[in-house]
PDB file of C-alpha atoms in Angstrom:
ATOM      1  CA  UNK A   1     -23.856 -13.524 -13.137  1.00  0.00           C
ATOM      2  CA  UNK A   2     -26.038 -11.566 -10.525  1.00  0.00           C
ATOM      3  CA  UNK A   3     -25.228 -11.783  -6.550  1.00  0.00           C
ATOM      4  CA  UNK A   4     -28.340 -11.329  -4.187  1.00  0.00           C
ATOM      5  CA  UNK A   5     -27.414  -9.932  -0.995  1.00  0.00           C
ATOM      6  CA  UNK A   6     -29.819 -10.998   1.742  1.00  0.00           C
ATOM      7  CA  UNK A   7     -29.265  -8.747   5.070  1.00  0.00           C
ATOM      8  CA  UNK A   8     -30.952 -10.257   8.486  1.00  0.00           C
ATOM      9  CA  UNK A   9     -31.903  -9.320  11.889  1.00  0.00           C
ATOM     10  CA  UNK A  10     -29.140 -10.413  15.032  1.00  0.00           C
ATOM     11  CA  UNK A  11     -30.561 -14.400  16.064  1.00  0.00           C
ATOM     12  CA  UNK A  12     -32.152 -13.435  19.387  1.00  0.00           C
ATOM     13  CA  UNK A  13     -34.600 -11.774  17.054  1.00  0.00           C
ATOM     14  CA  UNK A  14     -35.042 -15.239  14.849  1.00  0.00           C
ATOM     15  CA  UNK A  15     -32.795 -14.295  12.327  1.00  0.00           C
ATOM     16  CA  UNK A  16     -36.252 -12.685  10.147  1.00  0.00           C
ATOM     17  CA  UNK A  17     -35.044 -11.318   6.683  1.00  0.00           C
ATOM     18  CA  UNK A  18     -35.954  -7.618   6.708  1.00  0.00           C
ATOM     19  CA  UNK A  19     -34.584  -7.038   2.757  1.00  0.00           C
ATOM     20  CA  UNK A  20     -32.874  -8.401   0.187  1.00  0.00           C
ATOM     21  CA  UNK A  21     -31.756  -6.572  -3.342  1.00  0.00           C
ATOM     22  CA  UNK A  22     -29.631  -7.897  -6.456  1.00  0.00           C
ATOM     23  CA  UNK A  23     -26.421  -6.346  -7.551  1.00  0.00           C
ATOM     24  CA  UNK A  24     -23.823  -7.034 -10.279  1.00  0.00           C
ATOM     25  CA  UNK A  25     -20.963  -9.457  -8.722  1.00  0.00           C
ATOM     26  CA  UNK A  26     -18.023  -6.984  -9.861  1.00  0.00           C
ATOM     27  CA  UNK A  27     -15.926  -9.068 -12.003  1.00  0.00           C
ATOM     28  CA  UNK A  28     -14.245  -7.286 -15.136  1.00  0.00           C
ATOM     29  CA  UNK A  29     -13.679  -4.217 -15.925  1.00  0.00           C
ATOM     30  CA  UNK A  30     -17.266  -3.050 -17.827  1.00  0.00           C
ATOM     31  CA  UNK A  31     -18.976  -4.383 -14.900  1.00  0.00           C
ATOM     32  CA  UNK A  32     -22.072  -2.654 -13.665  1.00  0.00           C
ATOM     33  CA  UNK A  33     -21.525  -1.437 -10.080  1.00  0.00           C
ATOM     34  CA  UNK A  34     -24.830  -1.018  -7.746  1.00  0.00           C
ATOM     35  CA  UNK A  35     -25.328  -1.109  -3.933  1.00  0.00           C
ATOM     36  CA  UNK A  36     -27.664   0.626  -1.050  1.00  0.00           C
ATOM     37  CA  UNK A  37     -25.005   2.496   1.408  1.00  0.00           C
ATOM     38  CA  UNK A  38     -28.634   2.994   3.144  1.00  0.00           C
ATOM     39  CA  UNK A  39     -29.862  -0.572   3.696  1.00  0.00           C
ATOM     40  CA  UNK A  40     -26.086  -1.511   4.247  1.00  0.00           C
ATOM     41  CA  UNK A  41     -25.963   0.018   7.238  1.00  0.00           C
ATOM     42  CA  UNK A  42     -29.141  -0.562   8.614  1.00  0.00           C
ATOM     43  CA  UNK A  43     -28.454  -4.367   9.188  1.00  0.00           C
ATOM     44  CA  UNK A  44     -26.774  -6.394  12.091  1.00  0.00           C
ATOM     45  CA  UNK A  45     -25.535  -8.952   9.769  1.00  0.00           C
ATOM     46  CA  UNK A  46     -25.145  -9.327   6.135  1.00  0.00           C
ATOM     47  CA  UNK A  47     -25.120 -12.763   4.632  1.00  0.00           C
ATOM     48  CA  UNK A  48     -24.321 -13.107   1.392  1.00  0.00           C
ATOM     49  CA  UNK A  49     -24.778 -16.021  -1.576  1.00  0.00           C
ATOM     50  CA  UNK A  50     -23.002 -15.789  -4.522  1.00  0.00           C
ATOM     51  CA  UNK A  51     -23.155 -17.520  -7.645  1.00  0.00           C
ATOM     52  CA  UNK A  52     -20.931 -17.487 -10.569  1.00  0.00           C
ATOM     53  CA  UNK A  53     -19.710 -19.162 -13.729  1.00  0.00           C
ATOM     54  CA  UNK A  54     -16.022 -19.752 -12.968  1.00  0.00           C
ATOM     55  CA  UNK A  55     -13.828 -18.354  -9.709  1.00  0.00           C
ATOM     56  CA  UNK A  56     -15.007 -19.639  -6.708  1.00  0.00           C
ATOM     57  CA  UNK A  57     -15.044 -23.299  -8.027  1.00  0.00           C
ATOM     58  CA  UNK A  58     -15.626 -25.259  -4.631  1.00  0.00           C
ATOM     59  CA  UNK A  59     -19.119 -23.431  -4.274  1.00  0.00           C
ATOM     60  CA  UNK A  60     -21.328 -25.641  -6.535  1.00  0.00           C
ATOM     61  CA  UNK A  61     -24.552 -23.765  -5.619  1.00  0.00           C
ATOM     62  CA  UNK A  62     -25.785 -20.691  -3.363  1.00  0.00           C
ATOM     63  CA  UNK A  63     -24.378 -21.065  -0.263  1.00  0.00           C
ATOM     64  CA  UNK A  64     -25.566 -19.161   3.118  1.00  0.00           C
ATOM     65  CA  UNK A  65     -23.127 -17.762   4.778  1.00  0.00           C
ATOM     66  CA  UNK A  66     -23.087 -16.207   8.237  1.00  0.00           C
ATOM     67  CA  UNK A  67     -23.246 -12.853   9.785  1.00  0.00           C
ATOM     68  CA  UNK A  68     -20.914 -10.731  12.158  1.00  0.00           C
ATOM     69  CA  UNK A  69     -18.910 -12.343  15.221  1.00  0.00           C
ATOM     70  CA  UNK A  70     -17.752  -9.298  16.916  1.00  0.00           C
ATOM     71  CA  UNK A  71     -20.513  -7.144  17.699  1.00  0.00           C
ATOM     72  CA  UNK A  72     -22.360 -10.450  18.402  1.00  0.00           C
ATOM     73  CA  UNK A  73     -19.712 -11.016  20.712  1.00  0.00           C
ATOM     74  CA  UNK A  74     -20.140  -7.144  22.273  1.00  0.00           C
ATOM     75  CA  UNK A  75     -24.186  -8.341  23.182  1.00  0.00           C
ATOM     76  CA  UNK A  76     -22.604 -11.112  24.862  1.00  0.00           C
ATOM     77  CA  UNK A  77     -19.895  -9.170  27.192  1.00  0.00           C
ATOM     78  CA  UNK A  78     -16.740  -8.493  25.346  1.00  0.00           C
ATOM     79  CA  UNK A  79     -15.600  -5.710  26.852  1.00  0.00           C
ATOM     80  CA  UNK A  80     -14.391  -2.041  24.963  1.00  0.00           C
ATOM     81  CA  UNK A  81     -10.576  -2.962  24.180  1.00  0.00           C
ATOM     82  CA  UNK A  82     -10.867  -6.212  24.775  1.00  0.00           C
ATOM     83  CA  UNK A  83      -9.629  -9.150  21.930  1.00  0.00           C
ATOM     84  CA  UNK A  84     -12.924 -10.813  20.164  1.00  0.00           C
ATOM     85  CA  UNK A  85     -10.351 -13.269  19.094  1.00  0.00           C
ATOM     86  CA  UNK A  86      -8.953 -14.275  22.935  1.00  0.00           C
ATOM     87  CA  UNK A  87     -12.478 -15.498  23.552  1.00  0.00           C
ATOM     88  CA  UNK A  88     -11.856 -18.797  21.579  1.00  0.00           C
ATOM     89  CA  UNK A  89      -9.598 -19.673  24.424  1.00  0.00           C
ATOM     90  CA  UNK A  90     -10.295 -17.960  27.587  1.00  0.00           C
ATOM     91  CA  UNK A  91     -14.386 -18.020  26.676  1.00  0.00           C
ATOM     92  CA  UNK A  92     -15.538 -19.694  24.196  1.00  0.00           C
ATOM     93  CA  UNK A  93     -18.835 -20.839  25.131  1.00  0.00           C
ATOM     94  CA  UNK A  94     -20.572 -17.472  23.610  1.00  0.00           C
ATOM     95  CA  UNK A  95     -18.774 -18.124  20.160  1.00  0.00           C
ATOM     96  CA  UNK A  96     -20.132 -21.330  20.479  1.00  0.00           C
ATOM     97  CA  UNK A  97     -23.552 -20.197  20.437  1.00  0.00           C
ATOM     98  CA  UNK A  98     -23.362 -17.415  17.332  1.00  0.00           C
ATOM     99  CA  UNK A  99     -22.002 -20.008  15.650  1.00  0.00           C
ATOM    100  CA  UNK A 100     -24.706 -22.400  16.631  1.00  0.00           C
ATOM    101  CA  UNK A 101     -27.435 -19.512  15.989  1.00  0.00           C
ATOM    102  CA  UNK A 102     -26.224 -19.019  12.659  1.00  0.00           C
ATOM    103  CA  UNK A 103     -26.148 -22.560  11.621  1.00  0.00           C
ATOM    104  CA  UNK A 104     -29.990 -22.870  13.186  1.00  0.00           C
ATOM    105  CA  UNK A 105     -30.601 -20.372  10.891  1.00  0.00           C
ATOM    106  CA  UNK A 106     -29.751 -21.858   8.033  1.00  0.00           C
ATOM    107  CA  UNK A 107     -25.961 -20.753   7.473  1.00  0.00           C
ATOM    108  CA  UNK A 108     -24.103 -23.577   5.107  1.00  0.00           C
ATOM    109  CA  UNK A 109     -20.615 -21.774   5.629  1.00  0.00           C
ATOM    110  CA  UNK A 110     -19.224 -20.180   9.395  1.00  0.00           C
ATOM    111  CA  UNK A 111     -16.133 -17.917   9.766  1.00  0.00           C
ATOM    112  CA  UNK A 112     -14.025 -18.580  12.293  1.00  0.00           C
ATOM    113  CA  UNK A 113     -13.564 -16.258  15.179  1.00  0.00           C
ATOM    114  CA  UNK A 114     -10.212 -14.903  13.991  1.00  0.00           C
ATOM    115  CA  UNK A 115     -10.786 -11.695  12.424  1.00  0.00           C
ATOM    116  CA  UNK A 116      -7.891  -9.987  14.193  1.00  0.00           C
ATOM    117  CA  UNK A 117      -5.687 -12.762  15.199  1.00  0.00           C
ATOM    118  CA  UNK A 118      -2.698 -12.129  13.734  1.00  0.00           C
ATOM    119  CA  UNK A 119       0.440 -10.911  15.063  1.00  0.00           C
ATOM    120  CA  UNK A 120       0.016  -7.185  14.813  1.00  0.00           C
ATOM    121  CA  UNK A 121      -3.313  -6.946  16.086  1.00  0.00           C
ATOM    122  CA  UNK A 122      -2.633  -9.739  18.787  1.00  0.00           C
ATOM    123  CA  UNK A 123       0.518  -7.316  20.019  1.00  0.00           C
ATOM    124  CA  UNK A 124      -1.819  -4.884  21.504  1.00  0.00           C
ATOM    125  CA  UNK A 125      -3.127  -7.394  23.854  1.00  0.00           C
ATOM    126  CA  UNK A 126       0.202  -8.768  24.680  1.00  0.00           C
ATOM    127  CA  UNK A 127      -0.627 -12.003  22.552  1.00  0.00           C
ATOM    128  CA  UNK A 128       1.382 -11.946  19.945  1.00  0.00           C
ATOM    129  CA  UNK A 129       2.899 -15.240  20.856  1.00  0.00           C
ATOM    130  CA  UNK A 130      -0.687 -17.060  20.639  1.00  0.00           C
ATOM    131  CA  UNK A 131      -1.398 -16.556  17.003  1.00  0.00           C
ATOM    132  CA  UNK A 132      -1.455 -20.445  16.035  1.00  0.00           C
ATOM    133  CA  UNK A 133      -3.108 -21.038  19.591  1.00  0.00           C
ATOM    134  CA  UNK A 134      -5.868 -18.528  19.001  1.00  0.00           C
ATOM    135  CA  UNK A 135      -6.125 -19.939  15.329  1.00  0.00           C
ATOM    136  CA  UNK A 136      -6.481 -23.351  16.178  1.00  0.00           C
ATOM    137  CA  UNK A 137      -8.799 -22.908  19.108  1.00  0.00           C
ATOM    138  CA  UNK A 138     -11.296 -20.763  16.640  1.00  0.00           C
ATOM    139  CA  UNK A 139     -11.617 -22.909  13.736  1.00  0.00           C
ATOM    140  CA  UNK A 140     -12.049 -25.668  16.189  1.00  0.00           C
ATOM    141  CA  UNK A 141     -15.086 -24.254  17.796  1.00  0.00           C
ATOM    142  CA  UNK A 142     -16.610 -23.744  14.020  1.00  0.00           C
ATOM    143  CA  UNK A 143     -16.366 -26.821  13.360  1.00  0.00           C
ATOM    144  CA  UNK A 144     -18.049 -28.426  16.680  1.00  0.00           C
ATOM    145  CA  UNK A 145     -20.529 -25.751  16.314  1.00  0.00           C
ATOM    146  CA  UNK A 146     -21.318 -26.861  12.678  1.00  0.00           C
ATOM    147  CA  UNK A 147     -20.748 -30.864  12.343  1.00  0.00           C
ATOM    148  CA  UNK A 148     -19.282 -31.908   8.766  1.00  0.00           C
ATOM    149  CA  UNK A 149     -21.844 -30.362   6.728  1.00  0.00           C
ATOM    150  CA  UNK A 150     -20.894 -26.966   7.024  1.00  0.00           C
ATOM    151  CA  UNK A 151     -17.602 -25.174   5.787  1.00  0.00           C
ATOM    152  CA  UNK A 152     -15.527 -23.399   7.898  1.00  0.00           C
ATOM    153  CA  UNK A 153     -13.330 -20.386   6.819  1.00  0.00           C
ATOM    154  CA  UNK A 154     -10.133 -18.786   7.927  1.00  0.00           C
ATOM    155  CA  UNK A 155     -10.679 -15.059   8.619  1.00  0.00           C
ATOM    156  CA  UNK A 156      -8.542 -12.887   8.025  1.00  0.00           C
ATOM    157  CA  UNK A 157      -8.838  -8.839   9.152  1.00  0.00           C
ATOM    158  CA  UNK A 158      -6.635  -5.476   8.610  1.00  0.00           C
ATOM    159  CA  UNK A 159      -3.585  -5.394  10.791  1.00  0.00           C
ATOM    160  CA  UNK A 160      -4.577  -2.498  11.581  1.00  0.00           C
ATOM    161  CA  UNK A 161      -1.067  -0.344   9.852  1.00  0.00           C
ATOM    162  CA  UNK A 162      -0.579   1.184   7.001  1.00  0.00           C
ATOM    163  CA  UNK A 163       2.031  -0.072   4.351  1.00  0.00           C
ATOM    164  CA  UNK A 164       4.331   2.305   3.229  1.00  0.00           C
ATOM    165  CA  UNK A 165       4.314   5.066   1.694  1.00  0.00           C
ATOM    166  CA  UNK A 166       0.902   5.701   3.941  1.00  0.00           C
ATOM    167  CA  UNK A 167       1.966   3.700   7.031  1.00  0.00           C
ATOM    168  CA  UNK A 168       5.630   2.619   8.771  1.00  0.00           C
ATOM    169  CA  UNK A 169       5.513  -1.089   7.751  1.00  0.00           C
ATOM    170  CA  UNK A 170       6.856  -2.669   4.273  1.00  0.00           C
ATOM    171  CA  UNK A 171       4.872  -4.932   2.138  1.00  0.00           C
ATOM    172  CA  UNK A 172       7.351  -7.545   3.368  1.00  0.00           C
ATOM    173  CA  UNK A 173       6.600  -7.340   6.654  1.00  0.00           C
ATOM    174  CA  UNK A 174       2.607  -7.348   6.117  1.00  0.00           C
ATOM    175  CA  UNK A 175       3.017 -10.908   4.124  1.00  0.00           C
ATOM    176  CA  UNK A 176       4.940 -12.498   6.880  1.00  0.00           C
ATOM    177  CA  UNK A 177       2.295 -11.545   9.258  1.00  0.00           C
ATOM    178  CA  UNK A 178      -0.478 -12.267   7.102  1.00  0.00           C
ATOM    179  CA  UNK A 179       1.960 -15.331   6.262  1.00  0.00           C
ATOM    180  CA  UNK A 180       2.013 -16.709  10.016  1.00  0.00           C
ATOM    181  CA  UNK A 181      -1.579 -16.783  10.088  1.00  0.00           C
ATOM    182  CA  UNK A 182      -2.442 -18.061   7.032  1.00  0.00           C
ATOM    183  CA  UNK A 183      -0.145 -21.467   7.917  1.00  0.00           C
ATOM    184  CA  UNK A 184      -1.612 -21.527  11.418  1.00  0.00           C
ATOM    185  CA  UNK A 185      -5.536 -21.814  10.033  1.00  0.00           C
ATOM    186  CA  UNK A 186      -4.455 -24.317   6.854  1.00  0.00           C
ATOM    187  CA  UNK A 187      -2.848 -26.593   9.684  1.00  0.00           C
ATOM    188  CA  UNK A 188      -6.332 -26.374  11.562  1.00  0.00           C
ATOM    189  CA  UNK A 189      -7.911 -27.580   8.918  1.00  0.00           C
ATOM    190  CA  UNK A 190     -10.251 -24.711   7.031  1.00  0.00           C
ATOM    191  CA  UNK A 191     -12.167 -24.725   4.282  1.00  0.00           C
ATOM    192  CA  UNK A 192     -11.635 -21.456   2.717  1.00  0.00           C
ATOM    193  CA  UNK A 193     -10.127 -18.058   3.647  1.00  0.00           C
ATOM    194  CA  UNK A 194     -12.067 -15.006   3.765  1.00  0.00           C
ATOM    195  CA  UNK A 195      -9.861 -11.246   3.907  1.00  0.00           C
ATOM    196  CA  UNK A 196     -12.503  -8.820   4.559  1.00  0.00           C
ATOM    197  CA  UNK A 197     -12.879  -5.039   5.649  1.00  0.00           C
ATOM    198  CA  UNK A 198      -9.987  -3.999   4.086  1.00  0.00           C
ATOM    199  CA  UNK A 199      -9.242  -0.417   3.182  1.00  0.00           C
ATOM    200  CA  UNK A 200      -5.498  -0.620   1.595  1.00  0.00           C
ATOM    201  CA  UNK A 201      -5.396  -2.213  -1.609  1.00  0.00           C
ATOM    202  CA  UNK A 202      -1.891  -3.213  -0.993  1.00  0.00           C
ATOM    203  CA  UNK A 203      -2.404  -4.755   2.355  1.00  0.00           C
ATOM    204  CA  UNK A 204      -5.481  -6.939   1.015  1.00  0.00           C
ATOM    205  CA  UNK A 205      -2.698  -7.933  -1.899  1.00  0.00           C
ATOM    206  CA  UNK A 206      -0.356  -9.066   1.030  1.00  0.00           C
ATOM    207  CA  UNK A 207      -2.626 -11.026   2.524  1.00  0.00           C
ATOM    208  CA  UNK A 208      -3.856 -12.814  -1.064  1.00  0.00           C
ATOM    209  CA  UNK A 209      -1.001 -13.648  -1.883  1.00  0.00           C
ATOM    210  CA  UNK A 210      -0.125 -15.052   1.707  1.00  0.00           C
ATOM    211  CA  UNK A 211      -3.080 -16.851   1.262  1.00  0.00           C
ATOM    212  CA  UNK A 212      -2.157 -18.712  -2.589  1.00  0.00           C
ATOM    213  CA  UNK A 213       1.213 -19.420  -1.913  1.00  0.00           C
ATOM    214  CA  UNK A 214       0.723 -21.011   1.851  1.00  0.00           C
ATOM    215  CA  UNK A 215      -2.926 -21.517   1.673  1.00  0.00           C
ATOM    216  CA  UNK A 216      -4.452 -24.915  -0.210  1.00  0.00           C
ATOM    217  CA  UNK A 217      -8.013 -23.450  -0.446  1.00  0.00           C
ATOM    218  CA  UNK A 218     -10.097 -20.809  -2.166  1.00  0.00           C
ATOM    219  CA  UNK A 219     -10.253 -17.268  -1.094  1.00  0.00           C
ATOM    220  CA  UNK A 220     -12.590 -15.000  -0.938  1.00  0.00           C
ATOM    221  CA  UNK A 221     -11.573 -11.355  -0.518  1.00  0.00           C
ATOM    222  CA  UNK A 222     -14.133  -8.716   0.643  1.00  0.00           C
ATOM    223  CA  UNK A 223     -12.819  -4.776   1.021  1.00  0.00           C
ATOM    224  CA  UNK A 224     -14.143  -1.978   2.771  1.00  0.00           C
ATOM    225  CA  UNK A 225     -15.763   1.371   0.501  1.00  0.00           C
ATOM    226  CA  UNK A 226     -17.399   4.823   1.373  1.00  0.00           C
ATOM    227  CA  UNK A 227     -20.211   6.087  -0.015  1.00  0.00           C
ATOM    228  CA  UNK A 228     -18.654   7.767  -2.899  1.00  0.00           C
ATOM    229  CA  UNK A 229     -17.732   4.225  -3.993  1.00  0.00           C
ATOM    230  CA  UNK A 230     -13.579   4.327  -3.076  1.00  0.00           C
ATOM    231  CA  UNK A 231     -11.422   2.789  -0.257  1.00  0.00           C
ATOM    232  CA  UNK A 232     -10.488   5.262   2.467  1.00  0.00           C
ATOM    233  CA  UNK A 233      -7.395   5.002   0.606  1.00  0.00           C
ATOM    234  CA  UNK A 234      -8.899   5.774  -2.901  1.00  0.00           C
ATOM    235  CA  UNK A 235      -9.334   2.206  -4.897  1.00  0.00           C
ATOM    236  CA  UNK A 236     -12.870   2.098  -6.737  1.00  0.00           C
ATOM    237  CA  UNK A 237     -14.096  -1.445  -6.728  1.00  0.00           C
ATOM    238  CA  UNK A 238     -13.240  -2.356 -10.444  1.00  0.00           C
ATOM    239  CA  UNK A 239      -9.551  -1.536  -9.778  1.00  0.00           C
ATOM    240  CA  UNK A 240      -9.468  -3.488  -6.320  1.00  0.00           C
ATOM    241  CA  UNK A 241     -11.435  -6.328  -8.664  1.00  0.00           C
ATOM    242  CA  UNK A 242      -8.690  -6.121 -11.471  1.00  0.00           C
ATOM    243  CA  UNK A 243      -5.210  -5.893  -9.025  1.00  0.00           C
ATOM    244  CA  UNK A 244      -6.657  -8.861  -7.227  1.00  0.00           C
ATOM    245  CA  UNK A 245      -7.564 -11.220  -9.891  1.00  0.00           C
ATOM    246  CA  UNK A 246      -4.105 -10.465 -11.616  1.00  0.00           C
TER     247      UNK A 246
END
């Protein structure tokens, strides 16, 4: 099965496709690894469709996803050091519209605004208490912003720690974080969780299996590699592929 990886333009610009290229979807162990560090970087969003014989069962076609919230969010006024995810309560009228501009553009699936909005991250805004608040808020503005035809996902983002033995926090302590979270977006309601720009093999495992065991949808997880094709922590893709379909 091939993915096709179509990057666009920011939506004040129209949302114009600028590229597109095919890759190998990296599923076993002999699979053929490609990618453009180059083009990668170049674009304000990346929206990706995926097709594939068996894994993610719920997609029964090529969906189109959406792009980036946060540095949306940083056109918009969100300030250096200030919480993208704080917005879905105290502002939410510019998540409204990326969500909106996506959907005008054609996305099928939105992420909800809640990248870092769980309890480690939240702590350095003194918000750690809000974490089902912020959830809530987030996937509820997805889903006014895209109606009943479009899926909304439960994002999930790096704690920003280190598990032991490269970081001060235990494996057990990343779940229940991870754990919190998950429950707070499965009682709003989403369609799918999405763990993305993760560096730490272990800490994406944390949150996966956060995700199966208090989770009741699919998952899609998404890390984080360098241009000589490892984590910042040293996993090649067909390892991080292997551990997490184990």
């Amino acid at each position: 099965p091939k993915l096709t990886l179509f990057y666009y333009t920011r939506p004040a610009r129209g949302f114009q496709p600028v590229g597109r290229w095919e890759t190998k979807y990296i599923l076993r162990e002999d699979a053929q690894i490609k990618y453009n560090t180059d083009k990668m970087k170049s674009c304000h969003a990346l929206v990706i469709a995926i097709t594939r014989a068996e894994g993610v069962r719920f997609m029964k076609r090529i969906s189109l996803a959406d792009g980036a919230m946060g540095t949306m969010l940083q056109t918009m006024g969100l300030k250096p050091g200030e919480s993208p995810d704080s917005w879905a309560i105290k502002n939410p009228e510019p998540i409204l519209t990326v969500h909106r501009g996506y959907v005008e553009a054609g996305a099928e699936m939105l992420t909800a605004c809640t990248f870092g909005a769980n309890r480690i991250k939240l702590s350095h805004y003194g918000l750690s208490s809000e974490v089902f608040a912020l959830n809530h808020a987030a996937v509820k503005l997805a889903r006014q912003a895209g109606g009943a035809n479009v899926r909304v996902g439960g994002n999930l983002g790096p704690t920003g720690k280190l598990i032991r033995p490269l970081g001060e926090l235990s494996f057990d302590e990343v779940f229940d974080v991870y754990a919190e979270q998950v429950q707070a977006l499965t009682e709003a309601g989403v369609d799918y969780f999405i763990i993305q720009t993760m560096i730490d093999i272990q800490e994406m495992r944390a949150a996966l299996l956060a995700a199966k065991q208090y989770g009741r949808v699919p998952v899609v997880c998404q890390m984080t590699f360098e241009a000589s094709g490892r984590t910042v922590t040293g996993t090649d893709p067909t390892t991080a592929a292997i551990t997490l379909e184990a």
